[in-house]
PDB file of C-alpha atoms in Angstrom:
ATOM      1  CA  MET A   1       0.000   0.000   0.000  1.00  0.00           C
ATOM      2  CA  THR A   2       1.128   3.541  -0.746  1.00  0.00           C
ATOM      3  CA  PRO A   3       2.785   5.043   2.352  1.00  0.00           C
ATOM      4  CA  SER A   4       1.075   8.115   3.803  1.00  0.00           C
ATOM      5  CA  ILE A   5       1.961  11.269   5.696  1.00  0.00           C
ATOM      6  CA  LEU A   6      -1.040  12.141   7.849  1.00  0.00           C
ATOM      7  CA  ILE A   7      -2.056  15.759   8.495  1.00  0.00           C
ATOM      8  CA  ILE A   8      -4.339  16.386  11.487  1.00  0.00           C
ATOM      9  CA  GLY A   9      -5.602  19.942  11.480  1.00  0.00           C
ATOM     10  CA  ALA A  10      -5.134  20.463   7.738  1.00  0.00           C
ATOM     11  CA  THR A  11      -7.965  22.994   7.474  1.00  0.00           C
ATOM     12  CA  GLY A  12      -6.855  24.947  10.550  1.00  0.00           C
ATOM     13  CA  ASN A  13      -4.447  27.808  11.215  1.00  0.00           C
ATOM     14  CA  THR A  14      -1.185  25.986  10.541  1.00  0.00           C
ATOM     15  CA  GLY A  15      -2.378  23.030   8.501  1.00  0.00           C
ATOM     16  CA  GLN A  16      -3.360  24.759   5.277  1.00  0.00           C
ATOM     17  CA  SER A  17       0.074  26.146   4.439  1.00  0.00           C
ATOM     18  CA  LEU A  18       1.617  22.834   5.457  1.00  0.00           C
ATOM     19  CA  THR A  19      -0.679  20.844   3.178  1.00  0.00           C
ATOM     20  CA  GLU A  20      -0.071  23.185   0.260  1.00  0.00           C
ATOM     21  CA  ALA A  21       3.729  23.051   0.630  1.00  0.00           C
ATOM     22  CA  LEU A  22       4.359  19.410   1.538  1.00  0.00           C
ATOM     23  CA  PRO A  23       3.475  17.662  -1.777  1.00  0.00           C
ATOM     24  CA  LYS A  24       5.897  19.916  -3.650  1.00  0.00           C
ATOM     25  CA  LEU A  25       8.684  19.140  -1.187  1.00  0.00           C
ATOM     26  CA  LEU A  26       8.059  15.406  -1.384  1.00  0.00           C
ATOM     27  CA  LYS A  27       8.628  15.415  -5.136  1.00  0.00           C
ATOM     28  CA  THR A  28      12.326  16.150  -4.622  1.00  0.00           C
ATOM     29  CA  SER A  29      12.814  13.771  -1.697  1.00  0.00           C
ATOM     30  CA  LYS A  30      15.101  10.774  -2.055  1.00  0.00           C
ATOM     31  CA  THR A  31      13.019   8.566   0.242  1.00  0.00           C
ATOM     32  CA  LEU A  32       9.532  10.094   0.383  1.00  0.00           C
ATOM     33  CA  SER A  33       8.639  10.846  -3.231  1.00  0.00           C
ATOM     34  CA  THR A  34       6.112   7.987  -3.366  1.00  0.00           C
ATOM     35  CA  HIS A  35       4.277   9.094  -0.221  1.00  0.00           C
ATOM     36  CA  ARG A  36       0.798  10.551  -0.435  1.00  0.00           C
ATOM     37  CA  VAL A  37      -0.498  13.308   1.843  1.00  0.00           C
ATOM     38  CA  LEU A  38      -3.534  12.212   3.816  1.00  0.00           C
ATOM     39  CA  VAL A  39      -5.605  14.970   5.454  1.00  0.00           C
ATOM     40  CA  LEU A  40      -8.479  14.577   7.876  1.00  0.00           C
ATOM     41  CA  THR A  41     -11.539  16.764   8.188  1.00  0.00           C
ATOM     42  CA  ARG A  42     -14.938  16.480   9.827  1.00  0.00           C
ATOM     43  CA  ASN A  43     -16.450  18.465   6.959  1.00  0.00           C
ATOM     44  CA  PRO A  44     -15.068  17.431   3.554  1.00  0.00           C
ATOM     45  CA  SER A  45     -17.474  19.776   1.781  1.00  0.00           C
ATOM     46  CA  SER A  46     -16.082  22.898   3.461  1.00  0.00           C
ATOM     47  CA  SER A  47     -14.332  25.431   1.264  1.00  0.00           C
ATOM     48  CA  ALA A  48     -10.989  24.784   2.956  1.00  0.00           C
ATOM     49  CA  ALA A  49     -11.230  20.999   2.540  1.00  0.00           C
ATOM     50  CA  THR A  50     -12.389  21.329  -1.060  1.00  0.00           C
ATOM     51  CA  LYS A  51      -9.440  23.564  -1.865  1.00  0.00           C
ATOM     52  CA  LEU A  52      -6.970  21.105  -0.334  1.00  0.00           C
ATOM     53  CA  SER A  53      -8.514  18.151  -2.178  1.00  0.00           C
ATOM     54  CA  GLN A  54      -7.568  19.789  -5.473  1.00  0.00           C
ATOM     55  CA  ILE A  55      -3.839  19.668  -4.664  1.00  0.00           C
ATOM     56  CA  PRO A  56      -2.079  16.809  -6.480  1.00  0.00           C
ATOM     57  CA  ASN A  57      -1.165  13.860  -4.243  1.00  0.00           C
ATOM     58  CA  VAL A  58      -3.486  15.050  -1.439  1.00  0.00           C
ATOM     59  CA  GLU A  59      -6.316  12.785  -0.292  1.00  0.00           C
ATOM     60  CA  VAL A  60      -9.030  14.183   1.996  1.00  0.00           C
ATOM     61  CA  LEU A  61     -10.808  11.842   4.410  1.00  0.00           C
ATOM     62  CA  GLU A  62     -13.787  12.508   6.655  1.00  0.00           C
ATOM     63  CA  LYS A  63     -12.752  11.467  10.153  1.00  0.00           C
ATOM     64  CA  ASN A  64     -12.502  12.878  13.665  1.00  0.00           C
ATOM     65  CA  TRP A  65      -8.848  12.472  14.658  1.00  0.00           C
ATOM     66  CA  VAL A  66      -9.669  11.642  18.288  1.00  0.00           C
ATOM     67  CA  GLU A  67     -11.067   8.317  17.022  1.00  0.00           C
ATOM     68  CA  ILE A  68      -7.807   7.233  15.366  1.00  0.00           C
ATOM     69  CA  THR A  69      -6.642   3.745  16.367  1.00  0.00           C
ATOM     70  CA  PRO A  70      -3.453   1.772  15.656  1.00  0.00           C
ATOM     71  CA  SER A  71      -5.322  -0.420  13.168  1.00  0.00           C
ATOM     72  CA  TRP A  72      -6.589   2.643  11.289  1.00  0.00           C
ATOM     73  CA  LEU A  73      -3.051   4.036  11.021  1.00  0.00           C
ATOM     74  CA  ARG A  74      -1.790   0.688   9.734  1.00  0.00           C
ATOM     75  CA  SER A  75      -4.618   0.444   7.217  1.00  0.00           C
ATOM     76  CA  TYR A  76      -3.431   3.679   5.590  1.00  0.00           C
ATOM     77  CA  ASN A  77       0.260   2.850   6.003  1.00  0.00           C
ATOM     78  CA  VAL A  78       0.929   6.085   7.896  1.00  0.00           C
ATOM     79  CA  THR A  79       4.679   6.567   8.371  1.00  0.00           C
ATOM     80  CA  ARG A  80       4.754  10.217   9.448  1.00  0.00           C
ATOM     81  CA  ALA A  81       2.184  12.564  10.932  1.00  0.00           C
ATOM     82  CA  PHE A  82       1.444  16.158  11.882  1.00  0.00           C
ATOM     83  CA  ILE A  83      -0.937  17.088  14.648  1.00  0.00           C
ATOM     84  CA  ALA A  84      -2.249  20.510  15.613  1.00  0.00           C
ATOM     85  CA  SER A  85      -4.494  19.583  18.498  1.00  0.00           C
ATOM     86  CA  HIS A  86      -7.169  21.680  20.165  1.00  0.00           C
ATOM     87  CA  ASN A  87      -6.465  23.379  23.510  1.00  0.00           C
ATOM     88  CA  GLU A  88      -9.572  22.130  25.291  1.00  0.00           C
ATOM     89  CA  PRO A  89      -9.308  20.667  28.816  1.00  0.00           C
ATOM     90  CA  THR A  90      -9.492  17.184  27.229  1.00  0.00           C
ATOM     91  CA  GLN A  91      -6.357  17.804  25.163  1.00  0.00           C
ATOM     92  CA  PHE A  92      -3.975  15.589  27.104  1.00  0.00           C
ATOM     93  CA  ALA A  93      -6.299  12.578  27.102  1.00  0.00           C
ATOM     94  CA  GLU A  94      -7.071  12.872  23.401  1.00  0.00           C
ATOM     95  CA  GLU A  95      -3.667  13.841  22.038  1.00  0.00           C
ATOM     96  CA  SER A  96      -1.830  11.271  24.168  1.00  0.00           C
ATOM     97  CA  THR A  97      -4.233   8.629  22.843  1.00  0.00           C
ATOM     98  CA  PHE A  98      -3.187   9.580  19.311  1.00  0.00           C
ATOM     99  CA  HIS A  99       0.539   9.391  20.129  1.00  0.00           C
ATOM    100  CA  THR A 100       0.067   6.028  21.820  1.00  0.00           C
ATOM    101  CA  ALA A 101      -1.719   4.777  18.713  1.00  0.00           C
ATOM    102  CA  ALA A 102       1.113   6.118  16.531  1.00  0.00           C
ATOM    103  CA  LEU A 103       3.713   4.347  18.655  1.00  0.00           C
ATOM    104  CA  THR A 104       1.766   1.092  18.582  1.00  0.00           C
ATOM    105  CA  ALA A 105       1.203   1.300  14.817  1.00  0.00           C
ATOM    106  CA  GLY A 106       4.882   1.874  14.073  1.00  0.00           C
ATOM    107  CA  VAL A 107       4.575   5.453  12.831  1.00  0.00           C
ATOM    108  CA  GLU A 108       8.143   6.704  12.415  1.00  0.00           C
ATOM    109  CA  TYR A 109       7.893  10.450  13.071  1.00  0.00           C
ATOM    110  CA  VAL A 110       5.399  12.980  14.410  1.00  0.00           C
ATOM    111  CA  VAL A 111       5.514  16.778  14.278  1.00  0.00           C
ATOM    112  CA  ARG A 112       3.178  18.461  16.745  1.00  0.00           C
ATOM    113  CA  VAL A 113       2.196  22.059  17.450  1.00  0.00           C
ATOM    114  CA  SER A 114       2.681  23.173  21.036  1.00  0.00           C
ATOM    115  CA  THR A 115       2.317  26.696  22.442  1.00  0.00           C
ATOM    116  CA  THR A 116       4.398  29.671  23.621  1.00  0.00           C
ATOM    117  CA  ALA A 117       7.724  28.233  24.778  1.00  0.00           C
ATOM    118  CA  ALA A 118       7.980  30.367  27.913  1.00  0.00           C
ATOM    119  CA  ASN A 119       4.717  28.846  29.148  1.00  0.00           C
ATOM    120  CA  VAL A 120       5.428  25.161  28.463  1.00  0.00           C
ATOM    121  CA  ARG A 121       6.271  24.132  32.011  1.00  0.00           C
ATOM    122  CA  PRO A 122       4.569  22.165  34.795  1.00  0.00           C
ATOM    123  CA  ASP A 123       3.920  25.218  36.984  1.00  0.00           C
ATOM    124  CA  CYS A 124       2.289  27.477  34.393  1.00  0.00           C
ATOM    125  CA  LEU A 125      -0.866  28.952  35.897  1.00  0.00           C
ATOM    126  CA  ALA A 126      -2.729  28.666  32.586  1.00  0.00           C
ATOM    127  CA  TYR A 127      -4.057  25.131  32.107  1.00  0.00           C
ATOM    128  CA  TYR A 128      -3.341  24.386  28.451  1.00  0.00           C
ATOM    129  CA  PRO A 129       0.458  24.989  28.458  1.00  0.00           C
ATOM    130  CA  ARG A 130       0.661  22.372  31.222  1.00  0.00           C
ATOM    131  CA  SER A 131      -1.084  19.949  28.870  1.00  0.00           C
ATOM    132  CA  HIS A 132       1.524  20.649  26.205  1.00  0.00           C
ATOM    133  CA  TRP A 133       4.290  20.145  28.768  1.00  0.00           C
ATOM    134  CA  ALA A 134       2.746  16.834  29.796  1.00  0.00           C
ATOM    135  CA  ILE A 135       2.490  15.649  26.182  1.00  0.00           C
ATOM    136  CA  GLU A 136       6.152  16.483  25.598  1.00  0.00           C
ATOM    137  CA  ALA A 137       7.128  14.711  28.829  1.00  0.00           C
ATOM    138  CA  LEU A 138       5.193  11.637  27.714  1.00  0.00           C
ATOM    139  CA  LEU A 139       6.880  11.631  24.307  1.00  0.00           C
ATOM    140  CA  ASP A 140      10.254  12.114  25.984  1.00  0.00           C
ATOM    141  CA  SER A 141       9.806   9.003  28.111  1.00  0.00           C
ATOM    142  CA  ARG A 142      11.760   5.789  27.623  1.00  0.00           C
ATOM    143  CA  GLU A 143       8.575   3.981  26.651  1.00  0.00           C
ATOM    144  CA  PHE A 144       8.179   6.213  23.586  1.00  0.00           C
ATOM    145  CA  GLY A 145      11.720   5.618  22.374  1.00  0.00           C
ATOM    146  CA  GLY A 146      10.416   3.993  19.189  1.00  0.00           C
ATOM    147  CA  LEU A 147       8.676   7.153  17.983  1.00  0.00           C
ATOM    148  CA  LYS A 148      10.663  10.120  16.696  1.00  0.00           C
ATOM    149  CA  TRP A 149       9.028  13.501  17.253  1.00  0.00           C
ATOM    150  CA  SER A 150       9.474  17.260  17.121  1.00  0.00           C
ATOM    151  CA  SER A 151       7.419  19.810  19.027  1.00  0.00           C
ATOM    152  CA  LEU A 152       6.944  23.273  17.560  1.00  0.00           C
ATOM    153  CA  GLN A 153       6.471  25.958  20.220  1.00  0.00           C
ATOM    154  CA  PRO A 154       5.112  28.987  18.362  1.00  0.00           C
ATOM    155  CA  ASN A 155       4.525  32.346  19.963  1.00  0.00           C
ATOM    156  CA  ILE A 156       1.015  33.762  19.942  1.00  0.00           C
ATOM    157  CA  PHE A 157      -0.486  33.839  16.455  1.00  0.00           C
ATOM    158  CA  SER A 158      -0.486  37.258  14.832  1.00  0.00           C
ATOM    159  CA  THR A 159      -3.995  36.703  13.461  1.00  0.00           C
ATOM    160  CA  MET A 160      -5.348  36.471  17.005  1.00  0.00           C
ATOM    161  CA  TYR A 161      -3.133  39.226  18.404  1.00  0.00           C
ATOM    162  CA  LEU A 162      -4.193  41.735  15.743  1.00  0.00           C
ATOM    163  CA  SER A 163      -7.809  40.744  15.112  1.00  0.00           C
ATOM    164  CA  ALA A 164      -9.369  43.303  17.466  1.00  0.00           C
ATOM    165  CA  ALA A 165      -7.311  46.108  15.917  1.00  0.00           C
ATOM    166  CA  ALA A 166      -8.325  45.047  12.403  1.00  0.00           C
ATOM    167  CA  GLU A 167     -11.983  44.956  13.418  1.00  0.00           C
ATOM    168  CA  PHE A 168     -11.594  48.464  14.868  1.00  0.00           C
ATOM    169  CA  VAL A 169     -10.367  49.711  11.471  1.00  0.00           C
ATOM    170  CA  ARG A 170     -13.192  47.979   9.601  1.00  0.00           C
ATOM    171  CA  LYS A 171     -15.820  49.533  11.861  1.00  0.00           C
ATOM    172  CA  HIS A 172     -14.274  52.967  11.367  1.00  0.00           C
ATOM    173  CA  ARG A 173     -14.429  52.498   7.594  1.00  0.00           C
ATOM    174  CA  ASP A 174     -18.094  51.561   7.930  1.00  0.00           C
ATOM    175  CA  GLY A 175     -18.750  54.882   9.635  1.00  0.00           C
ATOM    176  CA  GLU A 176     -19.283  53.568  13.153  1.00  0.00           C
ATOM    177  CA  PRO A 177     -18.309  55.874  16.047  1.00  0.00           C
ATOM    178  CA  GLN A 178     -15.143  54.970  17.940  1.00  0.00           C
ATOM    179  CA  SER A 179     -15.377  52.626  20.884  1.00  0.00           C
ATOM    180  CA  SER A 180     -12.427  51.506  23.015  1.00  0.00           C
ATOM    181  CA  LEU A 181      -9.645  49.760  21.135  1.00  0.00           C
ATOM    182  CA  ARG A 182      -9.182  46.616  23.216  1.00  0.00           C
ATOM    183  CA  LEU A 183      -5.818  44.919  22.773  1.00  0.00           C
ATOM    184  CA  LEU A 184      -4.381  41.766  24.277  1.00  0.00           C
ATOM    185  CA  ALA A 185      -0.963  43.408  23.914  1.00  0.00           C
ATOM    186  CA  ASN A 186       0.928  45.264  26.631  1.00  0.00           C
ATOM    187  CA  GLU A 187       1.685  48.858  25.671  1.00  0.00           C
ATOM    188  CA  ASP A 188       5.470  48.534  25.529  1.00  0.00           C
ATOM    189  CA  ALA A 189       6.466  44.838  25.690  1.00  0.00           C
ATOM    190  CA  PRO A 190       8.013  43.607  22.399  1.00  0.00           C
ATOM    191  CA  VAL A 191       6.416  40.350  21.247  1.00  0.00           C
ATOM    192  CA  GLY A 192       7.437  38.269  18.247  1.00  0.00           C
ATOM    193  CA  ILE A 193       3.950  37.286  17.110  1.00  0.00           C
ATOM    194  CA  ILE A 194       3.924  34.769  14.273  1.00  0.00           C
ATOM    195  CA  ASP A 195       1.689  34.087  11.296  1.00  0.00           C
ATOM    196  CA  PRO A 196       0.372  30.506  11.667  1.00  0.00           C
ATOM    197  CA  ALA A 197       1.093  29.928   7.975  1.00  0.00           C
ATOM    198  CA  ASP A 198       4.806  30.319   8.747  1.00  0.00           C
ATOM    199  CA  VAL A 199       4.485  27.604  11.398  1.00  0.00           C
ATOM    200  CA  GLY A 200       2.970  25.289   8.809  1.00  0.00           C
ATOM    201  CA  LEU A 201       5.902  25.836   6.472  1.00  0.00           C
ATOM    202  CA  VAL A 202       8.380  24.800   9.170  1.00  0.00           C
ATOM    203  CA  ALA A 203       6.337  21.658   9.787  1.00  0.00           C
ATOM    204  CA  ALA A 204       6.338  20.888   6.056  1.00  0.00           C
ATOM    205  CA  ARG A 205      10.123  21.138   5.929  1.00  0.00           C
ATOM    206  CA  LEU A 206      10.468  18.771   8.868  1.00  0.00           C
ATOM    207  CA  LEU A 207       8.058  16.197   7.465  1.00  0.00           C
ATOM    208  CA  ALA A 208       9.850  16.252   4.113  1.00  0.00           C
ATOM    209  CA  GLU A 209      13.324  15.648   5.576  1.00  0.00           C
ATOM    210  CA  ASP A 210      14.801  12.360   4.420  1.00  0.00           C
ATOM    211  CA  ASP A 211      16.564  11.860   7.740  1.00  0.00           C
ATOM    212  CA  VAL A 212      14.834  13.334  10.797  1.00  0.00           C
ATOM    213  CA  SER A 213      17.298  11.969  13.354  1.00  0.00           C
ATOM    214  CA  SER A 214      18.694  15.424  14.148  1.00  0.00           C
ATOM    215  CA  HIS A 215      15.171  16.685  14.910  1.00  0.00           C
ATOM    216  CA  ASP A 216      14.154  13.790  17.150  1.00  0.00           C
ATOM    217  CA  ARG A 217      12.921  14.988  20.571  1.00  0.00           C
ATOM    218  CA  ALA A 218      13.497  18.589  19.526  1.00  0.00           C
ATOM    219  CA  ARG A 219      11.508  21.495  20.883  1.00  0.00           C
ATOM    220  CA  TYR A 220      11.718  24.406  18.483  1.00  0.00           C
ATOM    221  CA  VAL A 221      10.740  27.963  19.398  1.00  0.00           C
ATOM    222  CA  LEU A 222       9.033  29.936  16.629  1.00  0.00           C
ATOM    223  CA  ASN A 223       8.465  33.685  16.474  1.00  0.00           C
ATOM    224  CA  GLY A 224       7.728  36.071  13.654  1.00  0.00           C
ATOM    225  CA  PRO A 225      10.571  38.078  12.052  1.00  0.00           C
ATOM    226  CA  LEU A 226       9.757  41.306  13.916  1.00  0.00           C
ATOM    227  CA  ASP A 227       8.634  42.289  17.392  1.00  0.00           C
ATOM    228  CA  ILE A 228       5.632  44.523  17.939  1.00  0.00           C
ATOM    229  CA  THR A 229       4.345  46.399  20.997  1.00  0.00           C
ATOM    230  CA  GLY A 230       0.843  47.477  21.840  1.00  0.00           C
ATOM    231  CA  ARG A 231       1.756  51.068  21.112  1.00  0.00           C
ATOM    232  CA  GLN A 232       2.945  50.072  17.645  1.00  0.00           C
ATOM    233  CA  ILE A 233      -0.369  48.328  16.999  1.00  0.00           C
ATOM    234  CA  VAL A 234      -2.153  51.558  17.884  1.00  0.00           C
ATOM    235  CA  ASP A 235       0.162  53.412  15.492  1.00  0.00           C
ATOM    236  CA  MET A 236      -0.819  51.018  12.683  1.00  0.00           C
ATOM    237  CA  VAL A 237      -4.492  51.527  13.424  1.00  0.00           C
ATOM    238  CA  GLU A 238      -4.127  55.309  13.374  1.00  0.00           C
ATOM    239  CA  GLU A 239      -2.253  55.141  10.082  1.00  0.00           C
ATOM    240  CA  TYR A 240      -5.145  53.214   8.539  1.00  0.00           C
ATOM    241  CA  ILE A 241      -7.975  55.371   9.897  1.00  0.00           C
ATOM    242  CA  GLY A 242      -6.200  58.727   9.615  1.00  0.00           C
ATOM    243  CA  VAL A 243      -7.233  59.963  13.068  1.00  0.00           C
ATOM    244  CA  LYS A 244      -6.143  59.415  16.649  1.00  0.00           C
ATOM    245  CA  VAL A 245      -7.526  56.473  18.603  1.00  0.00           C
ATOM    246  CA  GLU A 246      -9.420  58.077  21.453  1.00  0.00           C
ATOM    247  CA  ASN A 247      -9.248  55.282  24.023  1.00  0.00           C
ATOM    248  CA  VAL A 248      -7.038  52.195  24.249  1.00  0.00           C
ATOM    249  CA  CYS A 249      -7.383  49.323  26.690  1.00  0.00           C
ATOM    250  CA  TYR A 250      -4.172  47.310  26.849  1.00  0.00           C
ATOM    251  CA  LYS A 251      -3.858  43.812  28.337  1.00  0.00           C
ATOM    252  CA  ASP A 252      -7.557  43.306  27.719  1.00  0.00           C
ATOM    253  CA  LEU A 253      -8.953  39.901  28.650  1.00  0.00           C
ATOM    254  CA  SER A 254     -12.636  40.722  28.599  1.00  0.00           C
ATOM    255  CA  PHE A 255     -13.142  38.169  25.802  1.00  0.00           C
ATOM    256  CA  LEU A 256     -12.861  35.375  28.384  1.00  0.00           C
ATOM    257  CA  GLU A 257     -16.348  36.082  29.711  1.00  0.00           C
ATOM    258  CA  ASP A 258     -17.854  35.751  26.245  1.00  0.00           C
ATOM    259  CA  LEU A 259     -15.766  32.654  25.535  1.00  0.00           C
ATOM    260  CA  TYR A 260     -16.920  30.905  28.682  1.00  0.00           C
ATOM    261  CA  ASP A 261     -20.572  31.835  28.254  1.00  0.00           C
ATOM    262  CA  ALA A 262     -20.675  30.824  24.588  1.00  0.00           C
ATOM    263  CA  LYS A 263     -18.636  27.648  24.716  1.00  0.00           C
ATOM    264  CA  TYR A 264     -18.345  26.217  28.201  1.00  0.00           C
ATOM    265  CA  ALA A 265     -21.109  27.362  30.539  1.00  0.00           C
ATOM    266  CA  ALA A 266     -23.717  24.969  29.136  1.00  0.00           C
ATOM    267  CA  THR A 267     -21.367  22.003  29.622  1.00  0.00           C
ATOM    268  CA  ASN A 268     -20.591  22.885  33.242  1.00  0.00           C
ATOM    269  CA  GLN A 269     -16.904  23.097  32.434  1.00  0.00           C
ATOM    270  CA  SER A 270     -14.848  24.391  35.340  1.00  0.00           C
ATOM    271  CA  ARG A 271     -14.840  28.174  35.284  1.00  0.00           C
ATOM    272  CA  ASN A 272     -11.636  28.101  37.327  1.00  0.00           C
ATOM    273  CA  VAL A 273      -9.857  26.022  34.685  1.00  0.00           C
ATOM    274  CA  ILE A 274     -11.061  28.028  31.690  1.00  0.00           C
ATOM    275  CA  PHE A 275     -10.329  31.396  33.288  1.00  0.00           C
ATOM    276  CA  SER A 276      -6.757  30.306  34.031  1.00  0.00           C
ATOM    277  CA  ILE A 277      -6.189  31.345  30.392  1.00  0.00           C
ATOM    278  CA  LYS A 278      -5.821  34.866  31.791  1.00  0.00           C
ATOM    279  CA  TYR A 279      -2.317  33.957  32.962  1.00  0.00           C
ATOM    280  CA  ALA A 280      -1.096  32.842  29.522  1.00  0.00           C
ATOM    281  CA  PRO A 281      -0.099  36.343  28.281  1.00  0.00           C
ATOM    282  CA  ASP A 282       1.988  37.096  31.383  1.00  0.00           C
ATOM    283  CA  THR A 283       5.243  35.919  29.820  1.00  0.00           C
ATOM    284  CA  ALA A 284       4.646  38.083  26.739  1.00  0.00           C
ATOM    285  CA  TRP A 285       3.803  41.111  28.888  1.00  0.00           C
ATOM    286  CA  GLU A 286       7.037  40.477  30.799  1.00  0.00           C
ATOM    287  CA  GLY A 287       9.082  40.666  27.585  1.00  0.00           C
ATOM    288  CA  LYS A 288       9.978  36.945  27.466  1.00  0.00           C
ATOM    289  CA  CYS A 289       8.569  36.249  23.998  1.00  0.00           C
ATOM    290  CA  SER A 290      10.587  38.424  21.656  1.00  0.00           C
ATOM    291  CA  ALA A 291      11.610  37.472  18.127  1.00  0.00           C
ATOM    292  CA  GLU A 292      15.197  36.854  19.204  1.00  0.00           C
ATOM    293  CA  THR A 293      14.152  33.685  21.074  1.00  0.00           C
ATOM    294  CA  THR A 294      13.468  31.804  17.805  1.00  0.00           C
ATOM    295  CA  SER A 295      15.435  28.553  17.575  1.00  0.00           C
ATOM    296  CA  PRO A 296      18.380  28.671  15.123  1.00  0.00           C
ATOM    297  CA  GLU A 297      17.151  25.438  13.530  1.00  0.00           C
ATOM    298  CA  VAL A 298      13.900  27.150  12.574  1.00  0.00           C
ATOM    299  CA  LEU A 299      15.780  29.929  10.812  1.00  0.00           C
ATOM    300  CA  LYS A 300      17.623  27.299   8.771  1.00  0.00           C
ATOM    301  CA  LEU A 301      14.541  25.240   7.944  1.00  0.00           C
ATOM    302  CA  ALA A 302      12.100  27.990   6.939  1.00  0.00           C
ATOM    303  CA  ALA A 303      12.666  31.355   8.582  1.00  0.00           C
ATOM    304  CA  PRO A 304       9.296  33.017   9.309  1.00  0.00           C
ATOM    305  CA  LYS A 305       8.763  35.948   6.953  1.00  0.00           C
ATOM    306  CA  ARG A 306       5.300  37.385   7.519  1.00  0.00           C
ATOM    307  CA  THR A 307       5.545  40.621   9.513  1.00  0.00           C
ATOM    308  CA  PRO A 308       2.826  42.082  11.762  1.00  0.00           C
ATOM    309  CA  ALA A 309       2.189  44.716   9.075  1.00  0.00           C
ATOM    310  CA  ASP A 310       1.674  41.996   6.439  1.00  0.00           C
ATOM    311  CA  VAL A 311      -0.848  40.143   8.566  1.00  0.00           C
ATOM    312  CA  PHE A 312      -2.630  43.305   9.686  1.00  0.00           C
ATOM    313  CA  ARG A 313      -3.099  44.419   6.086  1.00  0.00           C
ATOM    314  CA  ASP A 314      -4.666  41.082   5.165  1.00  0.00           C
ATOM    315  CA  LEU A 315      -6.943  41.118   8.201  1.00  0.00           C
ATOM    316  CA  VAL A 316      -8.166  44.608   7.434  1.00  0.00           C
ATOM    317  CA  GLU A 317      -8.804  43.765   3.781  1.00  0.00           C
ATOM    318  CA  GLY A 318     -10.421  40.454   4.660  1.00  0.00           C
ATOM    319  CA  LEU A 319      -7.886  38.372   2.771  1.00  0.00           C
TER     320      LEU A 319
END
């Protein structure tokens, strides 16, 4: 059977650029040129899935990744895999189940997406970085010695970091009166936010490597090419709208109330757990997430190129 490279999260933030780039890279590989790219989706008729299905050597399957078993992986001859898991409270149980299945099925190499490197530790007050730490600790154990893996630790995604500012510009263009510009950013802390598409390109390079031995058990830190502060975001907004922003609220976490009410309240999910997300930006606000912390290996593989200005322009124009 044709060997496969499995992409979990192909229609998400990082997976689309990965899926678009990987088939081209495989063509020039000495050992992987016969591999197909297998992508999973729960909605194969979505625009994103339809677009990916048109790429040569990409096969789209309808399947929820949390139901993957060792026998399923063997049936598709999966030799390598990428996983961009959710950050729900069930992440550890579900992602560790996938990795255990991969180990059991004889998958050779897995690339996973983690979170901000400064937060991936057992004492992080936010819940989801602890889950990422636990997954990496599990993969690092002696029992998982038969599975090679790399964990990508990207800084906060620029699309999320700049979305409120872009929406502010769009409302101004629609003639709405100014409200407060609410930013997750600190006013003066430099943060190397990264376009998720750049993360996908690094993953594609790793998955297309003929020999991944040098990347086994690696944790790579990814930031964008340039730092940005909250004040610089305000400057970009003012440049677009042509007038001064009247009121700015930095370090704004008011979205957590809406998030909990819309997504978790009805399921009785622990409010204490969900609201621990408020601690996740602390390391960025403390200046620990600048562009200079990017791993040298990342710069060699596929140096991130998309600047905050590039992403902001696309968000404002709806691209």
